[in-house]
Amino acid sequence: MVALFRSMLGSFRDLLPIILVITFFQLVVLQQPIPDFFGLLVGLLCVMLGLTFFIFGLEMGLFPIGETMAYAFARKGSLSWLLVFAFALGFGTTIAEPALIAVAAEAATVAAEGGMIVNDETARASYASGLRLTVAFAVGLAIVLGVLRILKGWSIQWMIIGGYLLVVIMTMLAPQEIIGIAYDSGGVTTSTITVPLVTALGVGLASAIEGRNPMIDGFGLIAFASLTPIIFVMAYGMVI
Amino acid sequence: MSDFFIELWDVFFSTIRDVLPIAAILFGFQFLVIRRRVPNLKKVIIGFVYVLVGLSLFLLGLEKALFPIGRLMAEQLTNPEFIREWSASAGAVLHWSDYYWVYIFAFAIGASTTIAEPSLIAVAIKANEVSGGAIGVWGLRLAVALGVAVGISLGSWRIVTGYPIHWFIIGGYIVVVIQTLFAPRLIIPLAYDSGGVTTSTVTVPLVAALGLGLAETVPGRSALIDGFGLIAFASLFPIISVMGYAQMIEWIEKRAKKASLPNK
């Protein structure tokens, strides 16, 4: 009970900056009363409780399962299954991501107005679902690449810098309209549940394999997952 | 009050729908490929339930309380009438500097939402654990928050001025590459990761509202083309700020060592 209360207090501290910013701008800059004060209070209470439960469950469920599976795969020594798992995790968590669905729908509108595709319902829907598949495939591939990197001990710098070079080259070739969306798609792919799982997987793998440093080799999976979609979405814009 | 519970129920169900594929992959592989019992399976499942309930409450609260007021604010702050009211110098055509409240708001909202971002908290906890306490949870979170704040204000400035986005992103990449050569080796992968974790549940909806509001009201911008891109800024600048933070700490430690040497 004391532990719960203390973590609630921690969550309140995490939310305090948002409350202060909103109050300041509403009362001092915009000089307007706060609408529906009671609703706001209830909402904030929900956010606080939610954050507390989430962090509680994170250390009880998400971190342990990610690490247990990483250890099990490392002990089993089956590379192909590990890579299949990595791809499935990346692809499966991205295809259903609500933020991605929203961005894909907007991208289809942009493409239709830019004259890249026919401006009707079916063409837009197929463009949007194609884009979602592209991004999900890119994230799956990213996790596979990242896991391979951990196994082989490749240095992350050269891979990321190589990725940046690809992005720069693609930017020059891709149609102007797709660039903003492509850059954004890198950021929206990593959801609140994927991030802890993928991090635990990477750190678990790096600690289970001899000669790997969890700090140097364990992190970096998310970096790949936010870089490959940029490249693939621009490629998608060029092909379609 | 019953409305509230209906809404909670709806959010809870949509969260389950989002989590289901992940759970299916995890448990599918666990039972079909690994075929080993999960230690503390009961605890893990309870943990999952906590995550589900927590995330649902979190999303419901955001949807009920923070997003409406945040969106409303983004709209009001980007409204040309409001901007004219605050800037004495504003002529018939607004100068980019007349939008200063927008940049301040972008900075403040970027920093404060990042502090509350659950996935960043998760990564910070892990990094603290793995580094044996060398990387502080709050140090990392504040460094990332600063990066997001700078990124989003710069991104809003870009929308107002209309400069092409790729100049900024490619410029940012060049800074990252140069920093990578000099930053402490241990921090590099974590810094790269911190770019991706900043933009999830809390930050994206508020930032997207700000970008769209700006692109709609600034003359000559198209909401469809210029409204995008703020998230890209928010995921690039934390990489720079986290590496910068590590470099600064290293530099301070070196100076302290140098200063203490002649005395011994």
GROMACS .gro file of C-alpha atoms in nm, chain B residues 99-222:
model
  124
  339TYR     CA    1   0.475   3.394  -3.343
  340TYR     CA    2   0.694   3.387  -3.032
  341TRP     CA    3   0.420   3.251  -2.804
  342VAL     CA    4   0.386   2.956  -3.040
  343TYR     CA    5   0.756   2.873  -3.006
  344ILE     CA    6   0.741   2.905  -2.628
  345PHE     CA    7   0.432   2.684  -2.615
  346ALA     CA    8   0.598   2.430  -2.847
  347PHE     CA    9   0.902   2.420  -2.620
  348ALA     CA   10   0.700   2.388  -2.299
  349ILE     CA   11   0.453   2.130  -2.427
  350GLY     CA   12   0.734   1.927  -2.589
  351ALA     CA   13   0.933   1.911  -2.267
  352SER     CA   14   0.639   1.845  -2.035
  353THR     CA   15   0.476   1.572  -2.243
  354THR     CA   16   0.809   1.394  -2.284
  355ILE     CA   17   0.853   1.379  -1.907
  356ALA     CA   18   0.521   1.193  -1.885
  357GLU     CA   19   0.589   0.957  -2.179
  358PRO     CA   20   0.555   0.598  -2.048
  359SER     CA   21   0.789   0.436  -2.302
  360LEU     CA   22   1.066   0.680  -2.216
  361ILE     CA   23   1.023   0.596  -1.848
  362ALA     CA   24   1.059   0.227  -1.941
  363VAL     CA   25   1.381   0.281  -2.135
  364ALA     CA   26   1.523   0.505  -1.864
  365ILE     CA   27   1.456   0.239  -1.597
  366LYS     CA   28   1.627  -0.023  -1.813
  367ALA     CA   29   1.925   0.199  -1.893
  368ASN     CA   30   1.969   0.280  -1.526
  369GLU     CA   31   1.961  -0.089  -1.438
  370VAL     CA   32   2.201  -0.196  -1.714
  371SER     CA   33   2.452   0.082  -1.655
  372GLY     CA   34   2.460  -0.001  -1.284
  373GLY     CA   35   2.324   0.342  -1.195
  374ALA     CA   36   2.577   0.541  -1.400
  375ILE     CA   37   2.295   0.674  -1.618
  376GLY     CA   38   2.039   0.843  -1.399
  377VAL     CA   39   1.671   0.794  -1.477
  378TRP     CA   40   1.605   1.166  -1.442
  379GLY     CA   41   1.921   1.273  -1.620
  380LEU     CA   42   1.822   1.077  -1.928
  381ARG     CA   43   1.460   1.188  -1.915
  382LEU     CA   44   1.550   1.555  -1.880
  383ALA     CA   45   1.806   1.534  -2.161
  384VAL     CA   46   1.549   1.375  -2.392
  385ALA     CA   47   1.283   1.628  -2.288
  386LEU     CA   48   1.516   1.914  -2.372
  387GLY     CA   49   1.586   1.761  -2.713
  388VAL     CA   50   1.217   1.721  -2.791
  389ALA     CA   51   1.143   2.075  -2.673
  390VAL     CA   52   1.412   2.228  -2.896
  391GLY     CA   53   1.309   2.004  -3.186
  392ILE     CA   54   0.944   2.100  -3.171
  393SER     CA   55   1.007   2.475  -3.138
  394LEU     CA   56   1.246   2.457  -3.432
  395GLY     CA   57   0.988   2.255  -3.623
  396SER     CA   58   0.719   2.517  -3.559
  397TRP     CA   59   0.957   2.788  -3.671
  398ARG     CA   60   1.012   2.590  -3.990
  399ILE     CA   61   0.638   2.572  -4.055
  400VAL     CA   62   0.606   2.949  -4.004
  401THR     CA   63   0.902   3.034  -4.228
  402GLY     CA   64   0.834   2.761  -4.481
  403TYR     CA   65   1.191   2.638  -4.523
  404PRO     CA   66   1.212   2.285  -4.667
  405ILE     CA   67   1.213   2.017  -4.400
  406HIS     CA   68   1.498   1.811  -4.542
  407TRP     CA   69   1.752   2.089  -4.483
  408PHE     CA   70   1.684   2.063  -4.112
  409ILE     CA   71   1.678   1.685  -4.099
  410ILE     CA   72   1.993   1.644  -4.304
  411GLY     CA   73   2.161   1.917  -4.098
  412GLY     CA   74   2.060   1.730  -3.784
  413TYR     CA   75   2.203   1.406  -3.926
  414ILE     CA   76   2.535   1.578  -3.989
  415VAL     CA   77   2.546   1.697  -3.626
  416VAL     CA   78   2.463   1.343  -3.507
  417VAL     CA   79   2.742   1.193  -3.719
  418ILE     CA   80   2.998   1.443  -3.588
  419GLN     CA   81   2.886   1.389  -3.227
  420THR     CA   82   2.905   1.012  -3.274
  421LEU     CA   83   3.278   1.047  -3.344
  422PHE     CA   84   3.340   1.222  -3.012
  423ALA     CA   85   3.074   1.098  -2.770
  424PRO     CA   86   3.151   0.830  -2.507
  425ARG     CA   87   3.103   0.491  -2.672
  426LEU     CA   88   2.864   0.359  -2.408
  427ILE     CA   89   2.601   0.624  -2.466
  428ILE     CA   90   2.575   0.600  -2.846
  429PRO     CA   91   2.322   0.314  -2.884
  430LEU     CA   92   2.105   0.453  -2.605
  431ALA     CA   93   2.114   0.799  -2.763
  432TYR     CA   94   2.005   0.658  -3.100
  433ASP     CA   95   1.722   0.474  -2.926
  434SER     CA   96   1.601   0.779  -2.740
  435GLY     CA   97   1.501   0.932  -3.072
  436GLY     CA   98   1.239   0.666  -3.128
  437VAL     CA   99   1.092   0.638  -2.781
  438THR     CA  100   0.997   1.000  -2.734
  439THR     CA  101   0.710   1.001  -2.972
  440SER     CA  102   0.428   0.779  -2.861
  441THR     CA  103   0.107   0.820  -2.666
  442VAL     CA  104   0.128   1.165  -2.513
  443THR     CA  105   0.343   1.369  -2.745
  444VAL     CA  106   0.217   1.274  -3.091
  445PRO     CA  107  -0.148   1.387  -3.068
  446LEU     CA  108  -0.066   1.724  -2.908
  447VAL     CA  109   0.223   1.795  -3.139
  448ALA     CA  110   0.025   1.694  -3.446
  449ALA     CA  111  -0.250   1.937  -3.342
  450LEU     CA  112   0.004   2.217  -3.312
  451GLY     CA  113   0.155   2.141  -3.653
  452LEU     CA  114  -0.181   2.124  -3.826
  453GLY     CA  115  -0.302   2.441  -3.654
  454LEU     CA  116   0.005   2.631  -3.766
  455ALA     CA  117   0.001   2.499  -4.121
  456GLU     CA  118  -0.367   2.592  -4.155
  457THR     CA  119  -0.336   2.949  -4.032
  458VAL     CA  120   0.001   3.064  -4.164
  459PRO     CA  121  -0.059   3.207  -4.512
  460GLY     CA  122   0.100   3.011  -4.794
  461ARG     CA  123   0.129   2.680  -4.604
  462SER     CA  124  -0.063   2.369  -4.687
   0.00000   0.00000   0.00000
